[in-house]
Amino acid sequence: MAGIPGLLLLLVLLLLLCAVGQVSPSGAHWKPTWPAYRLPVILPQSTLHLAKPDFGAEAKLEVSSSCGPQCHKGTPLPTYEEVKQYLSYETLYANGSRTETQVGIYVLSSGGSESSGKSRRKRQIYGYDSRFSIFGKDFLLNYPFSTSVKLSTGCTGTLVSEKHVLTAAHCIHDGKTYVKGTQKLRVGFLKPKVKDGRGAKNSSAAVPEKMKFQWIRVKRTHVPKGWIKGNANDIGMDYDYALLELKKLHKRKFMKIGVSPPAKQLPGGRIHFSGYDNDRLGNLVYRFCDVKDETYDLLYQQCDAQPGASGSGVYVRMWKRQQQKWERKIIGIFSGHQWVDMNGSPQDFNVAVRITPLKYAQICYWIKGNYLDCREG
């Protein structure tokens, strides 16, 4: 441990603290447990072939909105037909063709919210920068950090199956057209550079091993119509997520998706995520912070982040009662920044899109292709 820098040692201790359970104020041992949900089923009803798209949009590594928690909570809930439209989706294939799939929803879960507003400023670092850069293959290649991957458009994604990556929709589509480079979209896996072996035994353990990205092409992408029909100023912020299918399998451990519990049920009220922030090129950056507020579709927090972290999987670690074990799951996707007027006082939030029961059913079907495998969130 002597060769590990102080911050990294602190990180190790923090992760160890996260690995143990929680202690209630009364002193009794308590395990934050994944709640059980009655999940809906989302199935394709019809698929239309669309004209080949344009790929002219500039990649925007952040999405901004000025509609805060109270603005969202005061918005009328979408109708059943509107929800079906929002959860219908567009699929882009590597050859440039695309389709639109209409869906049916069964045992519909209630809830939903809309967002509106205009971009005012970039996301910020809140006070002291509390992010940790992760160095060395002993950390970068170990779970959960190894599930974070980089998109060739500049964002971050998270491995959610042997061949699928979850990310933010704005990383590949600006709400109107696809981002430049999406037709040849690639996903980068950080790996150590190959060495010739000479002098390896005499090398200093304190010197971080240099890493590089190994890239895999994307076979197809899924983006919900809620994002394409809307934008950050409309309902789109609630649907800022996308799923990428790789052309070949990777060999890393992936993280499962899960339905986002209420903020008060999260361990310590905290969320965690790792991403490739642009101000620390080549570094994977880990952070955690408290959830400040929530709506049905969004989590508001002040995790320090910079462009490039968009698309990171937001996760927590809770007790899985059925299997009697601890399990990390992705409960949201880090999206963007909001400048909110709180009773006349401006305040900044970074925002994550929550995986609701409906979104879980949709994303799980994209991954599994079988709704029978998507009955547990």
Short mmCIF file of N, CA and C in Angstrom, two decimals, residues 269-372:
data_model
loop_
_atom_site.label_atom_id
_atom_site.label_comp_id
_atom_site.label_asym_id
_atom_site.label_seq_id
_atom_site.Cartn_x
_atom_site.Cartn_y
_atom_site.Cartn_z
N GLY A 269 -28.30 8.03 1.02
CA GLY A 269 -28.85 9.04 0.12
C GLY A 269 -27.91 9.42 -0.99
N ARG A 270 -26.95 8.51 -1.32
CA ARG A 270 -25.85 8.81 -2.21
C ARG A 270 -25.91 8.03 -3.51
N ILE A 271 -25.33 8.62 -4.58
CA ILE A 271 -25.13 7.92 -5.84
C ILE A 271 -23.65 7.95 -6.21
N HIS A 272 -23.25 7.06 -7.13
CA HIS A 272 -21.85 6.94 -7.57
C HIS A 272 -21.82 6.85 -9.10
N PHE A 273 -20.78 7.39 -9.72
CA PHE A 273 -20.55 7.10 -11.14
C PHE A 273 -19.12 7.46 -11.53
N SER A 274 -18.65 6.83 -12.61
CA SER A 274 -17.31 7.05 -13.15
C SER A 274 -17.42 7.42 -14.61
N GLY A 275 -16.59 8.38 -15.04
CA GLY A 275 -16.64 8.81 -16.44
C GLY A 275 -15.33 9.39 -16.90
N TYR A 276 -15.27 9.66 -18.20
CA TYR A 276 -14.06 10.21 -18.82
C TYR A 276 -14.23 11.72 -19.01
N ASP A 277 -14.10 12.46 -17.90
CA ASP A 277 -14.24 13.92 -17.94
C ASP A 277 -13.17 14.54 -18.84
N ASN A 278 -13.58 15.53 -19.63
CA ASN A 278 -12.67 16.11 -20.62
C ASN A 278 -11.50 16.86 -20.02
N ASP A 279 -11.62 17.33 -18.77
CA ASP A 279 -10.52 18.08 -18.19
C ASP A 279 -9.44 17.17 -17.61
N ARG A 280 -9.66 15.85 -17.68
CA ARG A 280 -8.65 14.89 -17.22
C ARG A 280 -8.49 13.81 -18.28
N LEU A 281 -7.98 14.22 -19.43
CA LEU A 281 -7.90 13.35 -20.60
C LEU A 281 -7.15 12.06 -20.29
N GLY A 282 -7.72 10.95 -20.71
CA GLY A 282 -7.09 9.65 -20.51
C GLY A 282 -7.31 9.06 -19.15
N ASN A 283 -7.95 9.82 -18.24
CA ASN A 283 -8.20 9.32 -16.89
C ASN A 283 -9.67 8.94 -16.72
N LEU A 284 -9.90 7.88 -16.01
CA LEU A 284 -11.25 7.56 -15.56
C LEU A 284 -11.44 8.26 -14.22
N VAL A 285 -12.55 8.99 -14.08
CA VAL A 285 -12.78 9.82 -12.90
C VAL A 285 -14.00 9.30 -12.14
N TYR A 286 -13.79 8.99 -10.87
CA TYR A 286 -14.86 8.47 -10.00
C TYR A 286 -15.33 9.55 -9.05
N ARG A 287 -16.64 9.54 -8.74
CA ARG A 287 -17.17 10.48 -7.77
C ARG A 287 -18.43 9.90 -7.13
N PHE A 288 -18.79 10.47 -5.97
CA PHE A 288 -20.05 10.14 -5.33
C PHE A 288 -20.55 11.39 -4.63
N CYS A 289 -21.87 11.46 -4.45
CA CYS A 289 -22.44 12.64 -3.78
C CYS A 289 -23.87 12.35 -3.36
N ASP A 290 -24.43 13.26 -2.58
CA ASP A 290 -25.80 13.12 -2.10
C ASP A 290 -26.79 13.57 -3.17
N VAL A 291 -27.94 12.91 -3.19
CA VAL A 291 -29.05 13.35 -4.03
C VAL A 291 -29.75 14.50 -3.30
N LYS A 292 -29.92 15.63 -4.00
CA LYS A 292 -30.52 16.82 -3.38
C LYS A 292 -32.03 16.86 -3.55
N ASP A 293 -32.52 16.35 -4.67
CA ASP A 293 -33.95 16.37 -4.95
C ASP A 293 -34.22 15.35 -6.05
N GLU A 294 -35.50 15.10 -6.31
CA GLU A 294 -35.86 14.13 -7.35
C GLU A 294 -37.25 14.43 -7.88
N THR A 295 -37.47 14.02 -9.14
CA THR A 295 -38.80 13.94 -9.71
C THR A 295 -38.98 12.48 -10.14
N TYR A 296 -40.11 12.18 -10.75
CA TYR A 296 -40.33 10.81 -11.18
C TYR A 296 -39.26 10.35 -12.17
N ASP A 297 -38.76 11.27 -13.01
CA ASP A 297 -37.82 10.89 -14.07
C ASP A 297 -36.38 11.32 -13.84
N LEU A 298 -36.13 12.22 -12.89
CA LEU A 298 -34.78 12.79 -12.76
C LEU A 298 -34.30 12.78 -11.31
N LEU A 299 -32.97 12.66 -11.17
CA LEU A 299 -32.31 12.83 -9.88
C LEU A 299 -31.47 14.09 -9.95
N TYR A 300 -31.62 14.97 -8.96
CA TYR A 300 -30.86 16.21 -8.90
C TYR A 300 -29.76 16.07 -7.86
N GLN A 301 -28.52 16.37 -8.26
CA GLN A 301 -27.40 16.21 -7.36
C GLN A 301 -26.32 17.22 -7.73
N GLN A 302 -25.29 17.28 -6.92
CA GLN A 302 -24.18 18.19 -7.19
C GLN A 302 -22.86 17.44 -7.21
N CYS A 303 -22.90 16.26 -7.86
CA CYS A 303 -21.64 15.55 -8.10
C CYS A 303 -20.78 16.40 -9.03
N ASP A 304 -19.51 16.56 -8.69
CA ASP A 304 -18.60 17.29 -9.56
C ASP A 304 -18.45 16.53 -10.87
N ALA A 305 -18.59 17.24 -11.99
CA ALA A 305 -18.49 16.59 -13.29
C ALA A 305 -18.16 17.63 -14.35
N GLN A 306 -17.54 17.19 -15.42
CA GLN A 306 -17.22 18.02 -16.56
C GLN A 306 -17.70 17.31 -17.82
N PRO A 307 -17.86 18.05 -18.95
CA PRO A 307 -18.25 17.40 -20.20
C PRO A 307 -17.36 16.20 -20.50
N GLY A 308 -17.96 15.17 -21.01
CA GLY A 308 -17.26 13.90 -21.23
C GLY A 308 -17.79 12.84 -20.28
N ALA A 309 -18.26 13.28 -19.10
CA ALA A 309 -18.84 12.33 -18.14
C ALA A 309 -20.27 11.97 -18.51
N SER A 310 -20.88 12.75 -19.43
CA SER A 310 -22.25 12.46 -19.85
C SER A 310 -22.38 11.03 -20.33
N GLY A 311 -23.46 10.37 -19.96
CA GLY A 311 -23.68 8.98 -20.36
C GLY A 311 -23.20 7.98 -19.34
N SER A 312 -22.50 8.44 -18.30
CA SER A 312 -22.03 7.53 -17.26
C SER A 312 -23.21 6.88 -16.55
N GLY A 313 -23.06 5.61 -16.21
CA GLY A 313 -24.08 4.91 -15.46
C GLY A 313 -24.02 5.28 -13.99
N VAL A 314 -25.12 5.78 -13.45
CA VAL A 314 -25.22 6.14 -12.03
C VAL A 314 -25.64 4.88 -11.27
N TYR A 315 -24.87 4.48 -10.26
CA TYR A 315 -25.16 3.21 -9.61
C TYR A 315 -25.14 3.33 -8.09
N VAL A 316 -25.74 2.33 -7.45
CA VAL A 316 -25.69 2.19 -6.00
C VAL A 316 -25.52 0.69 -5.70
N ARG A 317 -25.14 0.42 -4.46
CA ARG A 317 -24.93 -0.96 -4.02
C ARG A 317 -25.89 -1.24 -2.87
N MET A 318 -26.77 -2.25 -3.08
CA MET A 318 -27.79 -2.56 -2.08
C MET A 318 -27.92 -4.07 -1.93
N TRP A 319 -28.65 -4.46 -0.90
CA TRP A 319 -28.81 -5.87 -0.57
C TRP A 319 -29.90 -6.49 -1.44
N LYS A 320 -29.57 -7.62 -2.07
CA LYS A 320 -30.52 -8.37 -2.89
C LYS A 320 -31.09 -9.49 -2.03
N ARG A 321 -32.33 -9.31 -1.60
CA ARG A 321 -32.90 -10.24 -0.63
C ARG A 321 -33.04 -11.66 -1.20
N GLN A 322 -33.46 -11.76 -2.48
CA GLN A 322 -33.70 -13.09 -3.05
C GLN A 322 -32.43 -13.93 -3.08
N GLN A 323 -31.30 -13.31 -3.48
CA GLN A 323 -30.03 -14.04 -3.58
C GLN A 323 -29.18 -13.93 -2.31
N GLN A 324 -29.65 -13.14 -1.35
CA GLN A 324 -28.91 -12.93 -0.10
C GLN A 324 -27.47 -12.48 -0.38
N LYS A 325 -27.35 -11.40 -1.15
CA LYS A 325 -26.02 -10.88 -1.45
C LYS A 325 -26.13 -9.39 -1.78
N TRP A 326 -24.97 -8.70 -1.72
CA TRP A 326 -24.90 -7.31 -2.12
C TRP A 326 -24.77 -7.23 -3.64
N GLU A 327 -25.40 -6.24 -4.24
CA GLU A 327 -25.34 -6.12 -5.70
C GLU A 327 -25.40 -4.66 -6.11
N ARG A 328 -24.48 -4.28 -7.01
CA ARG A 328 -24.53 -2.96 -7.60
C ARG A 328 -25.41 -3.00 -8.83
N LYS A 329 -26.20 -1.94 -9.03
CA LYS A 329 -27.02 -1.81 -10.23
C LYS A 329 -27.00 -0.37 -10.71
N ILE A 330 -27.12 -0.20 -12.01
CA ILE A 330 -27.26 1.13 -12.58
C ILE A 330 -28.71 1.56 -12.44
N ILE A 331 -28.93 2.70 -11.79
CA ILE A 331 -30.28 3.20 -11.57
C ILE A 331 -30.54 4.48 -12.35
N GLY A 332 -29.54 4.96 -13.10
CA GLY A 332 -29.74 6.18 -13.86
C GLY A 332 -28.59 6.42 -14.82
N ILE A 333 -28.75 7.45 -15.65
CA ILE A 333 -27.73 7.83 -16.63
C ILE A 333 -27.44 9.31 -16.43
N PHE A 334 -26.17 9.63 -16.19
CA PHE A 334 -25.79 11.03 -15.99
C PHE A 334 -26.02 11.80 -17.29
N SER A 335 -26.77 12.91 -17.19
CA SER A 335 -27.23 13.59 -18.39
C SER A 335 -26.64 14.98 -18.56
N GLY A 336 -26.97 15.90 -17.67
CA GLY A 336 -26.55 17.27 -17.92
C GLY A 336 -26.71 18.19 -16.73
N HIS A 337 -26.77 19.47 -17.04
CA HIS A 337 -26.72 20.52 -16.04
C HIS A 337 -28.02 21.31 -16.04
N GLN A 338 -28.46 21.74 -14.87
CA GLN A 338 -29.62 22.61 -14.79
C GLN A 338 -29.35 23.80 -13.88
N TRP A 339 -29.76 24.94 -14.37
CA TRP A 339 -29.67 26.19 -13.60
C TRP A 339 -31.07 26.49 -13.11
N VAL A 340 -31.28 26.43 -11.82
CA VAL A 340 -32.63 26.44 -11.26
C VAL A 340 -32.84 27.68 -10.39
N ASP A 341 -34.01 28.28 -10.56
CA ASP A 341 -34.41 29.40 -9.70
C ASP A 341 -35.14 28.83 -8.50
N MET A 342 -34.49 28.82 -7.34
CA MET A 342 -35.06 28.28 -6.11
C MET A 342 -35.52 29.45 -5.23
N ASN A 343 -36.79 29.79 -5.34
CA ASN A 343 -37.37 30.90 -4.55
C ASN A 343 -36.58 32.20 -4.74
N GLY A 344 -36.27 32.49 -6.00
CA GLY A 344 -35.57 33.72 -6.31
C GLY A 344 -34.06 33.63 -6.20
N SER A 345 -33.54 32.49 -5.73
CA SER A 345 -32.09 32.31 -5.59
C SER A 345 -31.60 31.28 -6.62
N PRO A 346 -30.71 31.67 -7.54
CA PRO A 346 -30.24 30.72 -8.56
C PRO A 346 -29.39 29.62 -7.93
N GLN A 347 -29.57 28.40 -8.42
CA GLN A 347 -28.81 27.27 -7.91
C GLN A 347 -28.52 26.29 -9.04
N ASP A 348 -27.35 25.67 -8.98
CA ASP A 348 -26.93 24.71 -10.00
C ASP A 348 -27.19 23.29 -9.55
N PHE A 349 -27.58 22.44 -10.51
CA PHE A 349 -27.69 21.02 -10.27
C PHE A 349 -27.12 20.27 -11.47
N ASN A 350 -26.48 19.15 -11.22
CA ASN A 350 -26.24 18.17 -12.27
C ASN A 350 -27.34 17.13 -12.18
N VAL A 351 -27.74 16.59 -13.31
CA VAL A 351 -28.96 15.80 -13.39
C VAL A 351 -28.69 14.42 -13.97
N ALA A 352 -29.33 13.43 -13.41
CA ALA A 352 -29.29 12.07 -13.94
C ALA A 352 -30.70 11.62 -14.27
N VAL A 353 -30.85 10.92 -15.39
CA VAL A 353 -32.14 10.36 -15.78
C VAL A 353 -32.36 9.06 -15.00
N ARG A 354 -33.46 8.99 -14.28
CA ARG A 354 -33.76 7.79 -13.49
C ARG A 354 -34.26 6.65 -14.39
N ILE A 355 -33.88 5.43 -14.04
CA ILE A 355 -34.46 4.27 -14.70
C ILE A 355 -35.76 3.93 -13.96
N THR A 356 -36.87 4.36 -14.53
CA THR A 356 -38.19 4.09 -13.98
C THR A 356 -38.62 2.67 -14.39
N PRO A 357 -39.71 2.15 -13.82
CA PRO A 357 -40.18 0.83 -14.26
C PRO A 357 -40.41 0.73 -15.76
N LEU A 358 -40.97 1.78 -16.37
CA LEU A 358 -41.19 1.76 -17.81
C LEU A 358 -39.88 1.76 -18.59
N LYS A 359 -38.94 2.59 -18.16
CA LYS A 359 -37.66 2.64 -18.85
C LYS A 359 -36.88 1.35 -18.65
N TYR A 360 -37.00 0.76 -17.45
CA TYR A 360 -36.36 -0.54 -17.21
C TYR A 360 -36.91 -1.57 -18.18
N ALA A 361 -38.24 -1.63 -18.33
CA ALA A 361 -38.85 -2.60 -19.23
C ALA A 361 -38.37 -2.40 -20.67
N GLN A 362 -38.24 -1.15 -21.08
CA GLN A 362 -37.79 -0.87 -22.43
C GLN A 362 -36.34 -1.25 -22.66
N ILE A 363 -35.46 -0.77 -21.76
CA ILE A 363 -34.03 -1.04 -21.92
C ILE A 363 -33.74 -2.53 -21.79
N CYS A 364 -34.41 -3.19 -20.84
CA CYS A 364 -34.21 -4.62 -20.65
C CYS A 364 -34.63 -5.39 -21.90
N TYR A 365 -35.73 -4.99 -22.52
CA TYR A 365 -36.16 -5.67 -23.75
C TYR A 365 -35.14 -5.45 -24.86
N TRP A 366 -34.59 -4.24 -24.97
CA TRP A 366 -33.54 -3.99 -25.96
C TRP A 366 -32.36 -4.95 -25.75
N ILE A 367 -32.04 -5.19 -24.48
CA ILE A 367 -30.89 -6.05 -24.17
C ILE A 367 -31.22 -7.52 -24.37
N LYS A 368 -32.34 -7.96 -23.82
CA LYS A 368 -32.67 -9.39 -23.78
C LYS A 368 -33.43 -9.87 -25.02
N GLY A 369 -34.28 -8.98 -25.56
CA GLY A 369 -35.12 -9.39 -26.68
C GLY A 369 -36.25 -10.31 -26.26
N ASN A 370 -36.50 -10.40 -24.94
CA ASN A 370 -37.52 -11.30 -24.42
C ASN A 370 -38.06 -10.71 -23.12
N TYR A 371 -39.34 -10.34 -23.11
CA TYR A 371 -39.90 -9.69 -21.92
C TYR A 371 -39.95 -10.62 -20.71
N LEU A 372 -39.93 -11.93 -20.93
CA LEU A 372 -39.97 -12.87 -19.81
C LEU A 372 -38.70 -12.79 -18.97
#
